[in-house]
Short mmCIF file of C-alpha atoms and ligand atoms in Angstrom, two decimals:
data_model
loop_
_atom_site.label_atom_id
_atom_site.label_comp_id
_atom_site.label_asym_id
_atom_site.label_seq_id
_atom_site.Cartn_x
_atom_site.Cartn_y
_atom_site.Cartn_z
CA MET A 1 23.75 22.85 16.37
CA GLN A 2 26.22 20.77 14.39
CA ARG A 3 29.96 21.53 14.55
CA LEU A 4 32.15 20.33 11.72
CA GLU A 5 35.78 19.29 11.69
CA ILE A 6 37.19 21.22 8.75
CA PRO A 7 40.97 21.42 8.16
CA GLU A 8 42.30 25.02 8.35
CA ARG A 9 43.72 24.73 4.81
CA ILE A 10 40.24 24.09 3.41
CA LEU A 11 38.63 26.83 5.47
CA ARG A 12 41.21 29.31 4.15
CA ARG A 13 40.44 28.24 0.62
CA LEU A 14 36.69 28.55 1.14
CA ARG A 15 37.13 32.00 2.67
CA SER A 16 39.44 33.39 0.00
CA ALA A 17 37.82 31.80 -3.07
CA LYS A 18 36.43 34.11 -5.73
CA GLN A 19 34.82 31.40 -7.85
CA VAL A 20 32.86 28.52 -6.37
CA SER A 21 30.48 25.92 -7.86
CA VAL A 22 28.01 23.56 -6.27
CA LEU A 23 27.03 20.32 -8.00
CA THR A 24 23.76 19.00 -6.61
CA GLY A 25 21.77 15.80 -6.96
CA ALA A 26 18.51 14.42 -5.63
CA GLY A 27 19.87 14.26 -2.05
CA VAL A 28 19.74 18.07 -1.75
CA SER A 29 15.95 17.93 -2.17
CA ALA A 30 15.41 14.81 -0.03
CA GLU A 31 14.67 16.85 3.10
CA SER A 32 12.02 18.75 1.12
CA GLY A 33 10.24 15.40 0.80
CA ILE A 34 11.20 14.71 -2.83
CA PRO A 35 12.41 11.12 -3.15
CA THR A 36 15.89 10.30 -4.46
CA PHE A 37 16.45 7.85 -7.33
CA ARG A 38 18.68 5.18 -5.83
CA GLY A 39 18.71 3.34 -2.52
CA ALA A 40 15.99 1.43 -0.69
CA ASP A 41 13.23 4.07 -1.05
CA GLY A 42 14.52 5.37 -4.36
CA ILE A 43 12.30 6.09 -7.35
CA TRP A 44 14.06 3.47 -9.52
CA GLU A 45 13.29 0.77 -6.91
CA LYS A 46 9.56 1.38 -7.37
CA TYR A 47 9.32 2.44 -11.02
CA ASP A 48 10.76 1.06 -14.22
CA TYR A 49 13.00 3.74 -15.71
CA ARG A 50 12.80 2.03 -19.13
CA LYS A 51 9.07 2.74 -19.29
CA LEU A 52 9.17 6.20 -17.71
CA ALA A 53 12.49 7.82 -18.49
CA THR A 54 13.65 6.73 -21.95
CA PRO A 55 12.73 7.96 -25.46
CA GLN A 56 11.51 4.43 -26.24
CA GLY A 57 9.23 4.35 -23.18
CA PHE A 58 7.71 7.67 -24.28
CA GLU A 59 7.20 6.47 -27.83
CA ASP A 60 5.51 3.29 -26.54
CA ASP A 61 3.18 4.98 -24.06
CA PRO A 62 3.26 8.80 -23.81
CA ARG A 63 0.14 8.80 -21.64
CA LEU A 64 1.78 6.60 -18.99
CA VAL A 65 4.91 8.75 -18.98
CA TRP A 66 2.87 11.95 -18.65
CA GLU A 67 0.71 10.48 -15.86
CA TRP A 68 3.91 9.79 -13.94
CA TYR A 69 5.38 13.24 -14.62
CA ARG A 70 2.12 14.83 -13.55
CA LEU A 71 2.32 12.94 -10.22
CA ARG A 72 5.87 14.16 -9.79
CA GLN A 73 4.85 17.73 -10.65
CA ILE A 74 2.12 17.54 -7.98
CA GLU A 75 4.61 16.18 -5.42
CA ILE A 76 7.28 18.77 -6.26
CA GLY A 77 4.72 21.58 -6.39
CA LYS A 78 3.77 20.84 -2.77
CA ALA A 79 7.39 20.68 -1.56
CA ARG A 80 9.31 23.66 -0.17
CA PRO A 81 13.03 24.42 -0.51
CA ASN A 82 14.99 23.31 2.57
CA ARG A 83 17.95 24.78 4.47
CA ALA A 84 20.47 23.32 2.03
CA HIS A 85 18.81 25.09 -0.94
CA GLU A 86 18.62 28.30 1.11
CA VAL A 87 22.27 28.25 2.14
CA ILE A 88 23.33 27.61 -1.46
CA ALA A 89 21.32 30.70 -2.50
CA GLU A 90 22.96 32.72 0.29
CA MET A 91 26.43 31.63 -0.82
CA GLU A 92 25.73 32.98 -4.30
CA ARG A 93 25.18 36.44 -2.82
CA HIS A 94 28.56 36.21 -1.03
CA TYR A 95 30.95 34.94 -3.71
CA PRO A 96 31.89 37.11 -6.72
CA SER A 97 31.29 34.16 -9.05
CA PHE A 98 29.07 31.26 -8.08
CA SER A 99 27.34 28.56 -10.14
CA VAL A 100 24.79 25.96 -9.14
CA LEU A 101 25.17 22.95 -11.43
CA THR A 102 22.22 20.71 -10.77
CA GLN A 103 21.09 17.33 -11.99
CA ASN A 104 17.70 18.00 -10.42
CA ILE A 105 14.68 18.86 -12.52
CA ASP A 106 12.60 20.11 -9.59
CA GLY A 107 13.38 23.85 -9.90
CA MET A 108 14.00 24.09 -6.12
CA HIS A 109 17.24 26.07 -6.39
CA ARG A 110 15.56 28.94 -8.22
CA ARG A 111 12.65 28.84 -5.79
CA ALA A 112 15.14 29.20 -2.93
CA GLY A 113 16.62 32.31 -4.60
CA SER A 114 19.60 30.92 -6.57
CA ARG A 115 20.10 32.84 -9.82
CA ASN A 116 22.99 31.28 -11.69
CA VAL A 117 21.57 27.78 -12.01
CA VAL A 118 22.66 25.38 -14.76
CA GLU A 119 20.08 22.63 -15.13
CA LEU A 120 21.90 19.66 -16.60
CA HIS A 121 18.91 17.32 -16.85
CA GLY A 122 16.20 19.83 -17.78
CA ASN A 123 13.23 21.02 -15.75
CA ILE A 124 9.96 19.31 -14.93
CA TRP A 125 8.14 22.65 -15.24
CA ARG A 126 8.83 22.83 -18.96
CA MET A 127 7.63 20.82 -21.93
CA ARG A 128 8.72 20.89 -25.51
CA CYS A 129 7.76 19.77 -28.98
CA ASP A 130 10.49 17.99 -30.89
CA ARG A 131 8.74 18.66 -34.20
CA ASP A 132 8.41 22.47 -34.26
CA HIS A 133 10.68 23.17 -31.20
CA THR A 134 8.01 24.98 -29.19
CA VAL A 135 8.96 25.21 -25.50
CA ILE A 136 6.28 25.90 -22.89
CA ASP A 137 6.88 26.89 -19.25
CA LEU A 138 4.38 25.44 -16.81
CA ASP A 139 3.24 27.04 -13.57
CA ALA A 140 1.03 24.11 -12.55
CA PRO A 141 0.87 20.36 -13.19
CA VAL A 142 -0.27 19.47 -16.72
CA LYS A 143 -4.03 19.05 -17.08
CA ASP A 144 -4.56 17.42 -20.47
CA ILE A 145 -2.66 14.22 -20.95
CA PRO A 146 -0.81 13.89 -23.21
CA PRO A 147 -0.42 17.62 -23.87
CA LEU A 148 -0.48 18.58 -27.54
CA CYS A 149 1.55 21.21 -29.35
CA GLN A 150 -0.07 23.78 -31.63
CA CYS A 151 1.37 21.72 -34.53
CA GLY A 152 -0.60 18.68 -33.38
CA SER A 153 2.34 16.61 -32.05
CA ILE A 154 2.53 15.25 -28.53
CA MET A 155 4.72 17.42 -26.32
CA ARG A 156 7.31 15.81 -24.03
CA PRO A 157 8.69 16.80 -20.64
CA ASP A 158 11.77 18.98 -21.24
CA VAL A 159 14.01 16.66 -19.25
CA VAL A 160 16.95 14.43 -20.12
CA TRP A 161 16.12 10.74 -20.25
CA PHE A 162 18.39 7.70 -20.12
CA GLY A 163 20.25 7.30 -23.38
CA GLU A 164 19.93 11.01 -24.21
CA GLN A 165 22.66 13.63 -24.27
CA MET A 166 22.81 16.45 -21.77
CA PRO A 167 21.97 19.78 -23.43
CA LEU A 168 25.04 21.23 -25.16
CA ARG A 169 24.93 24.81 -23.84
CA GLU A 170 24.41 23.67 -20.23
CA THR A 171 27.14 21.03 -20.53
CA GLU A 172 29.63 23.61 -21.78
CA GLU A 173 28.64 26.15 -19.16
CA ALA A 174 28.90 23.60 -16.35
CA SER A 175 32.26 22.29 -17.57
CA ARG A 176 33.66 25.81 -17.75
CA ALA A 177 32.39 26.66 -14.26
CA ALA A 178 33.80 23.41 -12.85
CA ARG A 179 37.20 23.98 -14.48
CA GLU A 180 37.45 27.57 -13.29
CA SER A 181 36.19 27.04 -9.75
CA GLU A 182 38.64 27.10 -6.86
CA VAL A 183 36.20 24.96 -4.88
CA ILE A 184 33.33 22.70 -5.88
CA LEU A 185 30.83 21.47 -3.30
CA VAL A 186 29.20 18.20 -4.32
CA VAL A 187 25.92 17.86 -2.47
CA GLY A 188 23.60 14.84 -2.38
CA THR A 189 24.52 12.98 -5.53
CA SER A 190 25.44 9.32 -5.89
CA ALA A 191 27.74 10.47 -8.73
CA VAL A 192 26.98 7.54 -10.97
CA VAL A 193 25.35 9.36 -13.88
CA TYR A 194 27.81 10.81 -16.38
CA PRO A 195 28.83 13.32 -17.61
CA ALA A 196 27.51 15.28 -14.59
CA ALA A 197 29.47 13.05 -12.20
CA ALA A 198 32.72 14.00 -13.95
CA LEU A 199 32.41 17.73 -13.21
CA PRO A 200 34.28 17.58 -9.86
CA ILE A 201 37.13 15.81 -11.67
CA LEU A 202 37.46 18.88 -13.93
CA THR A 203 37.75 21.08 -10.83
CA ARG A 204 40.31 18.78 -9.29
CA ASN A 205 42.36 18.52 -12.47
CA SER A 206 42.62 22.29 -12.66
CA GLY A 207 43.87 22.55 -9.09
CA GLY A 208 40.56 23.21 -7.32
CA SER A 209 39.29 21.56 -4.15
CA VAL A 210 36.42 19.09 -3.98
CA ILE A 211 34.20 19.02 -0.90
CA GLU A 212 31.53 16.36 -0.72
CA ILE A 213 28.37 16.44 1.39
CA ASN A 214 26.42 13.19 1.43
CA LEU A 215 24.83 10.69 3.79
CA GLU A 216 27.37 8.08 2.76
CA PRO A 217 30.60 7.57 0.78
CA THR A 218 30.37 7.72 -3.03
CA ASP A 219 32.80 7.49 -5.94
CA ILE A 220 33.71 11.12 -5.22
CA THR A 221 34.96 10.21 -1.73
CA SER A 222 38.14 8.59 -3.03
CA TYR A 223 39.44 11.87 -4.48
CA ALA A 224 37.58 14.53 -2.47
CA ASP A 225 39.68 16.88 -0.34
CA LEU A 226 37.01 16.63 2.31
CA SER A 227 33.88 14.51 2.76
CA LEU A 228 31.24 15.56 5.28
CA PHE A 229 28.71 12.84 6.00
CA GLY A 230 25.23 13.73 7.21
CA LEU A 231 22.06 15.54 6.15
CA ALA A 232 22.64 18.31 3.62
CA GLY A 233 20.07 20.44 5.47
CA GLU A 234 22.30 20.30 8.58
CA ILE A 235 25.79 20.17 7.08
CA MET A 236 25.34 23.07 4.65
CA PRO A 237 24.28 25.62 7.31
CA ALA A 238 27.10 24.39 9.60
CA LEU A 239 29.64 24.67 6.79
CA TRP A 240 28.41 28.15 5.91
CA ARG A 241 28.71 29.25 9.56
CA SER A 242 32.32 28.02 9.64
CA ILE A 243 33.23 29.94 6.48
CA ARG A 244 31.87 33.35 7.42
P1 LIG B 1 20.60 9.46 -6.47
O1 LIG B 1 19.27 9.04 -5.98
O2 LIG B 1 21.35 8.51 -7.35
O3 LIG B 1 21.55 9.79 -5.24
C1 LIG B 1 21.14 10.60 -4.18
C2 LIG B 1 22.32 10.79 -3.27
O4 LIG B 1 21.95 11.69 -2.23
C3 LIG B 1 22.79 9.51 -2.57
O5 LIG B 1 24.22 9.44 -2.66
C4 LIG B 1 22.34 9.68 -1.11
O6 LIG B 1 23.24 9.09 -0.20
C5 LIG B 1 22.35 11.19 -0.98
N1 LIG B 1 21.39 11.72 0.01
C6 LIG B 1 20.11 11.33 0.21
N2 LIG B 1 19.51 12.11 1.14
C7 LIG B 1 20.44 13.03 1.52
C8 LIG B 1 20.43 14.13 2.43
N3 LIG B 1 19.36 14.45 3.14
N4 LIG B 1 21.57 14.84 2.57
C9 LIG B 1 22.70 14.53 1.85
N5 LIG B 1 22.74 13.52 0.96
C10 LIG B 1 21.64 12.78 0.78
O7 LIG B 1 20.38 10.89 -7.19
P2 LIG B 1 21.33 11.63 -8.23
O8 LIG B 1 22.75 11.47 -7.88
O9 LIG B 1 20.79 13.02 -8.34
O10 LIG B 1 18.82 11.38 -14.01
O11 LIG B 1 21.02 10.87 -9.56
C11 LIG B 1 21.58 11.31 -10.75
C12 LIG B 1 20.61 11.16 -11.89
O12 LIG B 1 20.12 9.82 -11.91
C13 LIG B 1 19.34 11.98 -11.77
O13 LIG B 1 19.50 13.31 -12.23
C14 LIG B 1 18.40 11.22 -12.64
C15 LIG B 1 18.69 9.85 -12.12
O14 LIG B 1 18.33 8.80 -12.92
C16 LIG B 1 17.93 11.33 -15.00
O15 LIG B 1 16.74 11.17 -14.81
C17 LIG B 1 18.56 11.52 -16.35
#
């Protein structure tokens, strides 16, 4: 069982906090077997994001994009939430106000029992039509490719692609939560994709503490109050044990 070195000042803050946020990235789902984006085995090492995760790529070849999203839906559908997701869900039941701000589209936080989840980059289990604004929730990987809307247009995955804006309501909600939180835990993100990566700066600028959990240093490390390096599935349970 892992023991963490956590300064008393930070433990006190974690114990007395009324409002806490967690910002998560692909690293929180890595131990569920869902690959991250960057690094040696990352998705963007193997696949061309321009073809698969941009509006232009979708316009050029919607079938290719959907084939890839279907593969990811199959992979994610088989995965199970891990200890990090579970601890985050448990924390929500403990703190009076708790928000999960996630860049992940895999829906794992809700599956683990988190309720107040703000999905900044959409959800792979949803598709939408940009012509008549139909939104469809999926409970299984898409069958017909490309899926068509009742209006005849091709539907798209309801996710944020490169060059697209984050959804307005989610962005506002996440910014407010980050500003108001006394502590933000930043778990498993390389923190290179903005504006999500700027959320911990909002917490810091309003006097809150930033605690980072990652395998390695990131841009957050330079201003974090505490960085804990290791597997999220080990650090998060250890951190939670130290707080309670
Ligand atoms: P990245 O793949 O960029 O970063 C994953 C981070 O998780 C890295 O910093 C790893 O060191 C860390 N990590 C990996 N395994 C871990 C583990 N078991 N425990 C703790 N940390 C671990 O993923 P994101 O930061 O989520 O956007 O990427 C941000 C956005 O870029 C994604 O939402 C996606 C991508 O392109 C869009 O598709 C719009």
